[in-house]
Coordinates of C-alpha atoms in Angstrom, one line a residue:
Chain Z
M1 CA -7.0 3.0 -0.7
R2 CA -5.5 3.0 2.6
I3 CA -4.3 6.7 3.9
L4 CA -1.6 6.7 6.6
E5 CA -0.4 8.7 9.4
Y6 CA 3.1 10.3 8.5
G7 CA 4.2 12.3 11.4
D8 CA 2.1 14.9 12.8
A9 CA 2.4 16.7 9.6
G10 CA 1.9 14.3 7.0
L11 CA -0.8 11.8 5.5
L12 CA 0.4 9.1 3.2
I13 CA -2.3 7.8 0.7
E14 CA -1.4 4.3 -0.6
V15 CA -3.3 2.9 -3.6
D16 CA -3.3 -0.3 -5.3
D17 CA -1.3 0.7 -8.5
L18 CA 0.1 3.5 -10.3
D19 CA -2.9 4.7 -12.6
T20 CA -4.7 5.7 -9.5
V21 CA -1.8 7.4 -8.0
M22 CA -1.9 9.6 -11.7
A23 CA -6.1 9.9 -11.4
L24 CA -5.6 11.0 -7.8
H25 CA -2.9 13.4 -8.5
A26 CA -5.0 14.6 -11.3
A27 CA -7.7 15.0 -9.0
L28 CA -5.7 16.8 -6.6
A29 CA -4.3 19.3 -9.1
E30 CA -7.7 20.0 -9.9
H31 CA -9.4 20.3 -6.6
P32 CA -6.7 21.8 -4.2
L33 CA -7.2 21.0 -0.7
P34 CA -6.6 23.8 1.9
G35 CA -4.4 22.8 4.4
V36 CA -2.3 20.7 1.7
E37 CA 1.3 22.7 1.5
D38 CA 2.8 19.5 -0.8
V39 CA 1.7 16.7 -2.8
V40 CA 4.4 14.4 -3.7
P41 CA 3.3 11.2 -6.0
A42 CA 5.1 8.2 -6.1
A43 CA 4.7 4.5 -7.5
R44 CA 2.0 3.5 -4.7
T45 CA 1.7 6.3 -2.8
I46 CA 0.8 10.0 -2.6
L47 CA 2.1 11.8 0.6
L48 CA 0.2 15.1 1.8
R49 CA 2.3 17.3 3.8
L50 CA 0.0 19.4 5.9
T51 CA 0.0 23.3 7.3
P52 CA 0.5 22.5 10.9
G53 CA -2.8 22.3 12.7
T54 CA -4.7 21.1 9.5
D55 CA -8.0 18.8 10.2
R56 CA -6.5 15.5 9.2
T57 CA -9.9 14.0 9.3
R58 CA -11.5 16.5 7.1
I59 CA -8.1 15.9 4.6
R60 CA -8.9 12.1 4.8
Q61 CA -12.7 12.6 3.9
A62 CA -12.1 15.1 1.1
V63 CA -9.4 12.8 0.1
R64 CA -11.8 10.0 -0.4
D65 CA -14.4 12.2 -1.9
L66 CA -12.3 13.4 -4.9
P67 CA -13.6 12.1 -8.0
L68 CA -11.3 9.9 -10.0
R69 CA -10.8 9.8 -13.9
P70 CA -8.3 8.0 -15.9
A71 CA -4.8 10.4 -15.8
A72 CA -4.1 9.3 -19.6
A73 CA -7.2 10.5 -20.8
H74 CA -6.7 13.8 -19.8
P75 CA -2.8 14.6 -20.1
V76 CA -1.6 18.1 -18.8
G77 CA 0.1 19.1 -21.9
E78 CA 2.1 17.0 -24.7
V79 CA 6.4 17.4 -25.1
E80 CA 8.1 15.6 -28.0
I81 CA 11.6 14.8 -27.4
P82 CA 14.3 14.2 -30.4
V83 CA 16.4 11.5 -29.1
C84 CA 19.8 10.2 -30.6
Y85 CA 19.3 6.5 -29.9
N86 CA 23.2 5.6 -29.0
G87 CA 23.4 4.9 -25.6
A88 CA 25.8 2.3 -24.4
D89 CA 23.5 -0.1 -22.8
L90 CA 21.2 -0.7 -26.0
A91 CA 22.7 -3.6 -26.3
D92 CA 22.2 -4.9 -23.0
I93 CA 18.3 -3.2 -23.4
A94 CA 18.0 -5.5 -26.7
A95 CA 19.6 -8.4 -25.3
T96 CA 17.3 -8.7 -21.9
T97 CA 13.9 -7.7 -24.2
G98 CA 14.6 -10.5 -26.6
L99 CA 13.9 -7.1 -29.4
S100 CA 16.9 -6.1 -31.9
E101 CA 18.5 -2.9 -31.1
T102 CA 15.9 -1.3 -34.0
E103 CA 13.1 -3.0 -32.7
V104 CA 13.6 -1.5 -29.3
V105 CA 14.2 2.3 -30.6
A106 CA 10.9 2.1 -32.7
A107 CA 9.0 0.1 -29.5
H108 CA 10.3 3.0 -27.6
T109 CA 9.2 5.9 -30.1
A110 CA 6.1 4.1 -30.8
A111 CA 4.9 4.1 -27.2
T112 CA 2.9 6.8 -25.9
W113 CA 4.5 8.0 -22.1
I114 CA 3.0 10.0 -19.5
V115 CA 4.9 11.3 -16.6
A116 CA 4.0 9.9 -13.3
F117 CA 5.6 11.3 -11.2
C118 CA 8.7 13.6 -10.1
G119 CA 11.8 12.6 -7.8
F120 CA 15.8 11.3 -7.9
A121 CA 16.4 14.9 -8.7
P122 CA 15.0 18.3 -9.8
G123 CA 13.2 17.9 -12.6
F124 CA 13.8 14.1 -13.3
G125 CA 10.3 12.5 -14.1
Y126 CA 9.3 8.9 -14.0
L127 CA 7.5 8.1 -16.8
V128 CA 5.0 5.3 -17.9
G129 CA 4.5 3.4 -21.1
D130 CA 2.2 1.3 -22.9
D131 CA 4.5 -1.2 -24.2
P132 CA 5.2 -4.0 -21.4
R133 CA 8.4 -5.5 -23.8
L134 CA 10.4 -2.7 -22.3
R135 CA 10.5 -3.5 -19.1
V136 CA 14.3 -3.8 -18.0
P137 CA 15.5 -4.1 -14.7
R138 CA 18.1 -1.5 -13.7
R139 CA 22.2 -2.0 -14.1
A140 CA 23.8 -4.9 -11.7
E141 CA 26.2 -1.6 -10.9
S142 CA 25.5 2.0 -11.0
R143 CA 27.5 4.2 -12.9
T144 CA 29.2 7.2 -10.9
R145 CA 28.4 9.7 -13.7
V146 CA 25.5 9.8 -16.4
P147 CA 25.5 12.6 -18.5
A148 CA 22.8 15.5 -18.6
G149 CA 20.1 14.6 -21.5
S150 CA 20.7 11.0 -21.1
V151 CA 17.5 9.1 -21.7
A152 CA 17.2 5.7 -19.9
L153 CA 15.4 3.0 -18.9
A154 CA 14.5 1.1 -15.7
D155 CA 11.7 -0.8 -13.4
G156 CA 9.2 -0.1 -16.0
F157 CA 10.1 3.6 -16.4
T158 CA 11.8 5.7 -18.8
G159 CA 13.4 8.7 -18.0
I160 CA 15.7 12.1 -18.8
Y161 CA 18.8 12.5 -16.9
P162 CA 18.3 16.7 -16.0
R163 CA 21.8 17.0 -14.7
S164 CA 25.1 14.7 -15.1
S165 CA 24.7 12.5 -11.9
P166 CA 25.5 8.9 -10.6
G167 CA 22.6 6.5 -12.1
G168 CA 21.6 3.1 -12.3
W169 CA 19.2 2.9 -15.3
Q170 CA 20.1 1.6 -18.8
L171 CA 21.2 4.4 -20.9
L172 CA 19.3 4.2 -24.5
G173 CA 20.4 6.8 -26.1
R174 CA 20.6 11.5 -25.3
T175 CA 18.6 14.0 -26.2
D176 CA 19.4 18.2 -26.2
V177 CA 16.1 19.0 -24.5
A178 CA 16.6 20.7 -21.5
V179 CA 14.2 19.1 -19.0
W180 CA 15.0 21.1 -16.1
N181 CA 15.4 24.8 -16.6
L182 CA 15.4 27.5 -14.1
D183 CA 15.2 30.2 -16.1
R184 CA 11.7 28.7 -17.6
D185 CA 8.5 29.0 -15.8
P186 CA 8.0 25.9 -14.2
P187 CA 11.7 24.7 -14.3
G188 CA 10.5 21.4 -15.0
L189 CA 9.5 20.3 -18.6
L190 CA 8.3 17.0 -17.3
R191 CA 5.2 17.5 -14.6
P192 CA 3.1 15.0 -13.7
G193 CA 0.2 14.3 -16.6
T194 CA 2.5 15.5 -19.1
R195 CA 2.3 13.4 -22.5
V196 CA 5.7 12.5 -23.9
K197 CA 6.7 11.1 -27.4
F198 CA 10.1 10.5 -28.4
V199 CA 11.2 11.3 -31.7
P200 CA 14.5 9.6 -33.4
V201 CA 17.2 11.8 -35.1
Chain P
M1 CA 24.1 48.5 -0.2
P2 CA 25.3 47.0 2.7
A3 CA 26.9 43.5 2.9
L4 CA 28.4 40.9 5.2
E5 CA 31.9 39.5 3.8
V6 CA 32.7 36.1 4.6
L7 CA 36.4 35.6 5.6
E8 CA 36.3 32.1 7.2
T9 CA 33.7 29.4 7.5
G10 CA 33.8 26.3 9.8
V11 CA 32.6 22.9 7.9
L12 CA 29.7 24.1 6.3
T13 CA 28.1 27.5 6.2
T14 CA 25.0 27.9 4.1
V15 CA 22.2 30.4 3.7
Q16 CA 18.5 29.5 4.4
D17 CA 15.6 30.7 4.7
A18 CA 12.0 28.9 5.3
G19 CA 12.8 26.8 2.5
R20 CA 10.8 26.2 -1.1
V21 CA 7.2 24.8 -0.4
G22 CA 5.1 23.7 -3.2
H23 CA 7.5 22.3 -5.6
A24 CA 7.7 18.8 -4.9
L25 CA 6.0 17.5 -7.4
L26 CA 8.3 18.8 -10.0
G27 CA 11.1 16.6 -7.7
V28 CA 12.3 19.5 -5.7
G29 CA 12.6 19.2 -1.7
R30 CA 11.9 22.4 1.1
S31 CA 15.3 22.5 2.1
G32 CA 15.2 25.6 4.6
A33 CA 17.0 26.1 8.1
A34 CA 17.4 22.8 9.6
D35 CA 16.8 24.2 13.0
P36 CA 13.5 26.3 12.4
V37 CA 13.3 27.4 15.9
S38 CA 16.4 28.9 16.2
Y39 CA 16.1 30.7 12.5
A40 CA 12.8 32.3 13.3
L41 CA 14.2 33.7 16.5
A42 CA 17.6 35.3 14.8
N43 CA 14.7 36.9 12.2
R44 CA 12.7 38.0 15.1
L45 CA 15.5 39.7 16.8
V46 CA 16.1 42.3 14.1
A47 CA 12.5 42.2 13.1
N48 CA 12.9 40.9 9.9
P49 CA 9.8 39.3 7.9
P50 CA 9.8 35.8 9.0
R51 CA 10.9 34.4 5.4
A52 CA 14.4 36.0 5.6
A53 CA 17.5 34.5 4.3
A54 CA 20.1 34.1 7.1
L55 CA 23.4 32.1 7.6
E56 CA 23.0 28.6 8.8
V57 CA 26.5 28.0 10.5
T58 CA 27.7 24.5 11.1
F59 CA 29.9 23.6 14.2
G60 CA 31.1 27.3 14.6
G61 CA 34.0 28.7 12.7
L62 CA 32.4 31.7 11.3
R63 CA 34.2 34.9 10.8
C64 CA 32.8 37.7 8.8
R65 CA 33.1 41.5 8.3
A66 CA 30.1 43.9 7.8
H67 CA 30.3 46.4 4.7
G68 CA 28.1 49.4 5.8
A69 CA 26.7 49.3 9.3
M70 CA 24.6 46.7 10.3
T71 CA 22.0 45.0 12.7
V72 CA 22.5 41.3 13.2
A73 CA 21.6 38.3 16.1
V74 CA 23.0 35.2 16.3
T75 CA 20.7 32.1 17.7
G76 CA 21.1 28.1 18.0
A77 CA 23.6 25.9 19.3
P78 CA 25.3 28.5 22.3
G79 CA 29.0 29.3 22.1
P80 CA 31.5 32.0 22.1
V81 CA 30.2 35.0 20.1
S82 CA 32.8 38.1 19.4
V83 CA 32.7 41.4 17.8
D84 CA 35.8 42.9 17.0
G85 CA 37.7 40.6 19.6
R86 CA 35.3 41.6 22.2
A87 CA 32.6 39.6 23.5
A88 CA 29.2 39.6 22.4
A89 CA 26.0 37.7 23.3
M90 CA 24.0 35.1 21.4
N91 CA 20.4 35.9 21.3
T92 CA 20.5 39.3 21.8
V93 CA 20.5 42.4 18.9
I94 CA 23.9 43.2 18.1
H95 CA 25.0 46.4 16.0
L96 CA 27.9 46.3 13.8
R97 CA 30.0 49.4 12.8
D98 CA 31.1 49.8 9.2
G99 CA 34.4 47.5 9.2
S100 CA 33.3 45.4 12.3
E101 CA 34.6 41.8 12.4
L102 CA 31.3 39.1 14.0
R103 CA 33.3 35.6 15.1
I104 CA 31.1 32.7 15.9
G105 CA 33.3 30.0 17.4
T106 CA 32.8 26.5 18.5
P107 CA 29.6 25.7 19.8
E108 CA 29.7 24.0 23.5
R109 CA 26.4 22.2 22.7
G110 CA 24.6 21.8 19.7
L111 CA 25.5 21.7 16.0
R112 CA 24.0 24.9 14.3
S113 CA 24.0 28.4 15.0
Y114 CA 22.0 31.4 12.9
V115 CA 23.1 34.9 11.9
A116 CA 20.2 37.1 10.8
V117 CA 21.4 40.5 9.8
R118 CA 18.1 42.8 9.6
G119 CA 17.2 43.6 6.1
G120 CA 18.0 40.0 5.3
L121 CA 20.7 37.8 3.1
D122 CA 19.7 39.2 -0.1
T123 CA 21.0 36.6 -2.8
P124 CA 18.6 36.1 -5.6
P125 CA 15.9 33.6 -4.9
V126 CA 15.5 29.9 -6.6
L127 CA 11.9 29.1 -7.1
G128 CA 10.6 31.7 -4.6
S129 CA 13.8 30.5 -1.9
R130 CA 16.9 31.8 -1.1
S131 CA 17.7 28.3 0.6
T132 CA 21.0 26.3 -0.3
D133 CA 19.4 22.6 -0.8
T134 CA 22.8 20.7 -0.4
L135 CA 21.4 17.6 -2.1
A136 CA 19.8 19.2 -5.0
G137 CA 22.2 21.8 -5.9
L138 CA 19.7 24.3 -5.9
G139 CA 19.8 28.1 -4.1
P140 CA 22.7 29.9 -3.6
Q141 CA 26.5 28.4 -4.1
Q142 CA 27.7 27.4 -0.6
V143 CA 29.7 30.2 1.3
T144 CA 33.2 30.2 1.3
P145 CA 36.1 32.3 2.4
G146 CA 35.5 35.8 0.0
T147 CA 31.9 35.3 -0.6
V148 CA 30.0 38.8 -0.4
L149 CA 26.3 38.5 0.7
P150 CA 24.3 41.8 -0.1
V151 CA 21.8 42.6 2.5
G152 CA 18.6 44.0 1.9
P153 CA 16.8 47.3 3.0
P154 CA 15.6 47.3 6.6
P155 CA 12.3 46.3 7.2
Q156 CA 9.6 49.1 8.5
D157 CA 9.2 47.3 12.0
L158 CA 12.2 47.9 14.8
P159 CA 13.2 45.5 16.8
V160 CA 11.4 45.2 20.0
V161 CA 13.5 43.2 22.1
D162 CA 16.9 43.1 23.1
A163 CA 17.3 39.5 23.7
A164 CA 15.2 36.7 24.1
P165 CA 15.6 34.0 26.9
D166 CA 18.5 31.4 26.1
T167 CA 16.8 28.0 25.5
V168 CA 18.8 25.3 27.2
F169 CA 20.2 23.4 24.5
P170 CA 20.6 19.2 25.5
R171 CA 24.0 17.9 26.3
D172 CA 25.0 14.6 25.1
E173 CA 21.3 12.7 25.3
V174 CA 18.4 14.2 23.3
E175 CA 15.1 12.5 23.6
L176 CA 12.9 12.7 20.5
R177 CA 8.7 12.4 20.4
V178 CA 8.3 10.1 17.4
M179 CA 4.9 8.9 15.7
L180 CA 5.4 5.5 14.6
G181 CA 4.7 4.8 10.9
P182 CA 3.8 5.1 8.2
R183 CA 5.8 1.5 7.6
D184 CA 6.1 0.5 11.0
D185 CA 4.0 -2.7 10.0
W186 CA 7.4 -3.6 8.1
F187 CA 9.2 -4.2 11.5
T188 CA 8.8 -7.0 14.4
E189 CA 7.3 -6.1 17.6
D190 CA 11.1 -6.8 18.8
A191 CA 12.4 -4.1 16.3
I192 CA 9.9 -1.5 17.3
R193 CA 10.2 -2.2 21.2
T194 CA 14.3 -2.0 20.7
L195 CA 13.5 1.4 18.8
L196 CA 12.0 2.6 21.8
T197 CA 14.3 1.4 24.4
S198 CA 18.0 1.9 23.3
D199 CA 20.3 4.4 23.0
Y200 CA 21.0 5.4 18.9
V201 CA 24.2 7.5 18.3
V202 CA 24.7 10.3 15.8
S203 CA 27.1 9.0 13.9
S204 CA 30.1 11.2 12.0
R205 CA 27.6 10.9 8.9
T206 CA 25.8 13.4 9.5
D207 CA 24.8 16.5 7.2
R208 CA 21.7 18.8 6.0
V209 CA 20.4 15.4 4.5
G210 CA 20.0 13.3 7.5
A211 CA 22.2 11.9 10.3
R212 CA 23.1 8.4 10.2
L213 CA 22.6 6.6 13.6
L214 CA 24.6 3.7 15.0
G215 CA 22.2 1.1 17.3
P216 CA 21.1 -2.1 17.6
P217 CA 19.6 -3.5 14.4
L218 CA 15.7 -3.0 13.5
P219 CA 14.8 -6.4 12.1
R220 CA 12.1 -6.8 9.4
S221 CA 8.9 -8.6 9.7
R222 CA 8.4 -8.1 5.9
M223 CA 10.7 -8.8 3.3
G224 CA 10.7 -7.5 -0.3
E225 CA 11.0 -3.9 -2.0
L226 CA 9.3 -1.0 -1.0
P227 CA 8.3 1.1 -3.9
S228 CA 9.9 4.4 -3.6
E229 CA 7.7 7.0 -1.7
G230 CA 7.2 10.5 -0.2
I231 CA 10.0 11.5 2.8
V232 CA 9.7 14.3 5.1
P233 CA 12.1 15.9 7.4
G234 CA 12.1 13.9 10.9
A235 CA 11.5 10.3 9.0
L236 CA 13.2 7.5 10.2
Q237 CA 14.3 5.4 7.4
I238 CA 15.6 1.9 7.8
P239 CA 17.8 0.2 5.6
H240 CA 17.9 -3.4 4.5
H241 CA 21.7 -3.2 4.9
G242 CA 23.1 -0.4 6.7
D243 CA 22.4 2.1 9.7
P244 CA 18.6 4.1 10.4
V245 CA 18.9 7.8 8.7
L246 CA 17.1 10.4 10.6
F247 CA 16.2 12.7 7.4
L248 CA 16.8 16.4 8.2
A249 CA 16.2 19.4 5.9
D250 CA 17.6 18.4 2.6
H251 CA 15.9 15.1 2.6
P252 CA 15.6 13.5 -0.7
V253 CA 11.9 13.8 -2.1
T254 CA 11.1 10.6 -1.9
G255 CA 13.0 7.1 -0.5
G256 CA 12.6 3.4 -1.1
Y257 CA 13.2 1.9 2.5
P258 CA 10.5 1.6 4.8
V259 CA 10.0 4.6 7.2
I260 CA 9.3 2.9 10.7
A261 CA 8.5 6.5 12.9
V262 CA 8.8 9.9 12.5
V263 CA 10.2 12.7 14.9
V264 CA 7.3 15.3 15.7
S265 CA 7.4 18.6 14.2
A266 CA 8.3 20.3 17.6
D267 CA 11.4 18.2 18.0
L268 CA 13.1 18.4 14.7
R269 CA 15.1 21.4 16.0
W270 CA 16.6 18.9 18.3
A271 CA 17.1 16.3 16.2
A272 CA 19.0 18.9 13.7
Q273 CA 21.2 20.0 16.7
A274 CA 22.1 17.0 17.4
R275 CA 26.2 16.7 16.9
P276 CA 28.1 13.6 16.3
G277 CA 28.0 11.4 19.3
T278 CA 24.7 12.6 20.8
R279 CA 22.5 10.0 22.0
L280 CA 19.1 9.7 20.6
R281 CA 15.9 7.9 22.6
F282 CA 13.1 7.6 21.0
R283 CA 9.7 8.1 22.6
A284 CA 6.2 7.4 21.0
V285 CA 3.6 9.4 20.9
G286 CA -0.2 9.1 19.8

């Protein structure tokens, strides 16, 4: 673990892999540190945004002292997402992975996914799965508009577009589940640590 | 209930407060007033609580009408202010009668001014904040001619000062103190020297998300992709191809290019007040 200075109100914790990010994030959620206003987990890092004047040495030590355990063993919740697997990139995904379209869908629904972190847009979760065959790159060219509810794959993650937006991920299908709804508390369905199962409809 | 009716806006007028804290893990950024110092001063002048919502006016051009008597203060980028055609002073307590028209002209220096109304703008909060996040599309809609903004009940505290001393706004050149990192090790020593000794000019592509800067290139010592990581306001991100971006209030929650340095919190307001054409100089501090 490396802890980098990030301006005068941030610390960036860098770790070796996503599993450690998730374990560290779970530990930070369980043991909130005074002086930390915002926690931003990402692929290899967690950014801590601090209240000005916070003792950075104390935070550094407290982070190193956090007890880590695998996040996958302790999901913060479970969500089932029904998906209509008719995405525009399903054939391309099959070609890239060497699977048939039916096998792609079977692999996506059989895998256990966990929300690693959020970003890109409010409520957009980066989900990691346990099936390495589903690793596909982003599309060579982004789409200017991906419809809300699109279920997509890229860079080893799966994700659901919370609202219509530009996007470069490969589209697998669509869901009617609103992953972001401001009338709900919390508005985001896919909080880091949530376990997700996709169900074909 | 008193209300402020917007008759004209300049390029961009939004409702802003101190921002959304604590929702980054859902992919929600803080947003909030881009120049937090001027925003806080406006609220202090009218004795509002510190998080009360105000208008952020980009490059002047605001005309609005008071429905009901109200007390306001205009702070930030210095420029002409008038009430019913008569000049009024910035950084003072201004009383508007029912039907009075407040105008904010083009600022002589700086970019963003703030209008606080005693009682605060009472638009519905989203995730604990009334800020418009222009990138995420959260919070109140962008203010347009015809927007009527309800004003909340006045706080118990009364204004204690009539005027605050004017802050000197820099003209064409701004020095910003930065802390190097977290990814300064992705750049050559020459790049760091270039960053700290050259002028970087704020381009016309500047908004609440960030300012694109024009200046000498900053070569990398390390190739490859950086996995996306968290962003803070004031982060100076260097894309592989393309101009450096100095992130401001509506920055994305994460970004995929290395951040070479971060503007210190106390100087963020000057980054937010730098209009296109301003020459920025970066000075490294511990």
